[in-house]
PDB file of C-alpha atoms in Angstrom:
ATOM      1  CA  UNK A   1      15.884   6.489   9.743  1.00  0.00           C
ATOM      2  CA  UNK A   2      13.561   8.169  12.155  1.00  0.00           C
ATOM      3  CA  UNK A   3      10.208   7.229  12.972  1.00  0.00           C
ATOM      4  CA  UNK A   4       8.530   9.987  11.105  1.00  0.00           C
ATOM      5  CA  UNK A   5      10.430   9.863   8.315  1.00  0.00           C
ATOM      6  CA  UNK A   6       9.824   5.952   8.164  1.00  0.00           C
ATOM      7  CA  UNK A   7       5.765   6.653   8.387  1.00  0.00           C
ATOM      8  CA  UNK A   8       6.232   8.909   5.651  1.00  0.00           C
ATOM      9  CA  UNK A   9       7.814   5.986   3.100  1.00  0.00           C
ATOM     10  CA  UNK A  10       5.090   3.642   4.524  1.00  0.00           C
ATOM     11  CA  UNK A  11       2.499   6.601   3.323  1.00  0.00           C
ATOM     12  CA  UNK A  12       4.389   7.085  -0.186  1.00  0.00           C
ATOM     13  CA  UNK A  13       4.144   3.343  -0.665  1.00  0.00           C
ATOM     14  CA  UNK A  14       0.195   3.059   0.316  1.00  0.00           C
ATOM     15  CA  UNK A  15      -0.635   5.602  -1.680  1.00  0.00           C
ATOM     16  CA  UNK A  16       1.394   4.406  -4.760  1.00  0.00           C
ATOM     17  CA  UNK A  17      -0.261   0.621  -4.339  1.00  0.00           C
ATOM     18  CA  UNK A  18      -3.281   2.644  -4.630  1.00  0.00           C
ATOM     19  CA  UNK A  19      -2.760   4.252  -8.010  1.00  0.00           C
ATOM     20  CA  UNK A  20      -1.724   0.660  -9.035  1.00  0.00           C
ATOM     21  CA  UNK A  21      -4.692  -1.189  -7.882  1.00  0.00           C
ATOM     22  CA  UNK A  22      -6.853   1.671  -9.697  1.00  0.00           C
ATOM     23  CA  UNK A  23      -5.551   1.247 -12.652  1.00  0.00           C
ATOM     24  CA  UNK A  24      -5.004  -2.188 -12.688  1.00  0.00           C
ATOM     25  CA  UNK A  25      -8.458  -2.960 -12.070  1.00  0.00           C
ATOM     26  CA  UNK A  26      -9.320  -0.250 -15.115  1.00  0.00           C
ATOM     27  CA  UNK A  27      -7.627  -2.738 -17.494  1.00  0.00           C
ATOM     28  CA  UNK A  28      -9.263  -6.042 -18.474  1.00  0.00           C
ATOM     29  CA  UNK A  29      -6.288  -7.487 -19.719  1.00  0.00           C
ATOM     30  CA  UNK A  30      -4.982  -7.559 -15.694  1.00  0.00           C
ATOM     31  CA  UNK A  31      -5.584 -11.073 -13.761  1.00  0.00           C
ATOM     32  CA  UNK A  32      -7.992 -10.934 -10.478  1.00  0.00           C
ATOM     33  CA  UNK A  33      -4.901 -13.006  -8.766  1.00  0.00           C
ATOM     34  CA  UNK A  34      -2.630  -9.764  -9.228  1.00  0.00           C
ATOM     35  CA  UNK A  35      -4.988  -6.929  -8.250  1.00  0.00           C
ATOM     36  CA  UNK A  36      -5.682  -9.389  -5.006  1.00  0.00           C
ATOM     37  CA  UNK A  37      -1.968  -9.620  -4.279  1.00  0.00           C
ATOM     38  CA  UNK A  38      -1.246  -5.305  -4.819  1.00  0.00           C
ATOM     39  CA  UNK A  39      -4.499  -5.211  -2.473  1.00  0.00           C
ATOM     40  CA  UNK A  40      -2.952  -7.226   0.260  1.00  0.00           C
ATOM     41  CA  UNK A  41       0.338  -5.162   0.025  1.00  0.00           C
ATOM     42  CA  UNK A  42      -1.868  -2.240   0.853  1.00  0.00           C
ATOM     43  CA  UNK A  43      -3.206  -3.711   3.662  1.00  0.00           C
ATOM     44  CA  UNK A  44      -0.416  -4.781   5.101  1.00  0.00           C
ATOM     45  CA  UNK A  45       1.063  -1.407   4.758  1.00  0.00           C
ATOM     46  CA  UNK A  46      -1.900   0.572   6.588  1.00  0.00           C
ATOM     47  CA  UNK A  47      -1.516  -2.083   9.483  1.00  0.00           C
ATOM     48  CA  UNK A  48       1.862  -0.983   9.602  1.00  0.00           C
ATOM     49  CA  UNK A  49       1.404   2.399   9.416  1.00  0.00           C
ATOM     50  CA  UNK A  50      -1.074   1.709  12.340  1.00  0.00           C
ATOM     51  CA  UNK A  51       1.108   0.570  14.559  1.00  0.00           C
ATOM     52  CA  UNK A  52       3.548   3.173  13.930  1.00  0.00           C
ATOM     53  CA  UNK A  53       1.777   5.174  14.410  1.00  0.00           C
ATOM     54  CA  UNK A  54      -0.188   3.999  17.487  1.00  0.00           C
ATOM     55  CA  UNK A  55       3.309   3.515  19.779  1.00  0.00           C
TER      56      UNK A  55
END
């Protein structure tokens, strides 16, 4: 898999925890323990993406 192909999966995947976390924290019925853990997949993501893209 090339480099720019990989960034754009890492992207995909961001953006997809995103939609989650927004509608996870729309519903009451969803546990602050969960929408913490989808947020820290995000972040690790876009620190990934970083360094992609920054070498």
């Amino acid at each position: 898999m090339s480099l720019s192909s990989h960034l754009t999966e890492l992207k995909k995947k961001h953006e997809h925890l995103s939609t989650e976390v927004e509608t996870a924290q729309r519903s009451p019925a969803t546990d602050g323990l969960q929408i913490a853990a989808l947020k820290k997949q995000k972040l690790k993501l876009k620190e990934e993406i970083a360094r992609l893209s920054d070498s």
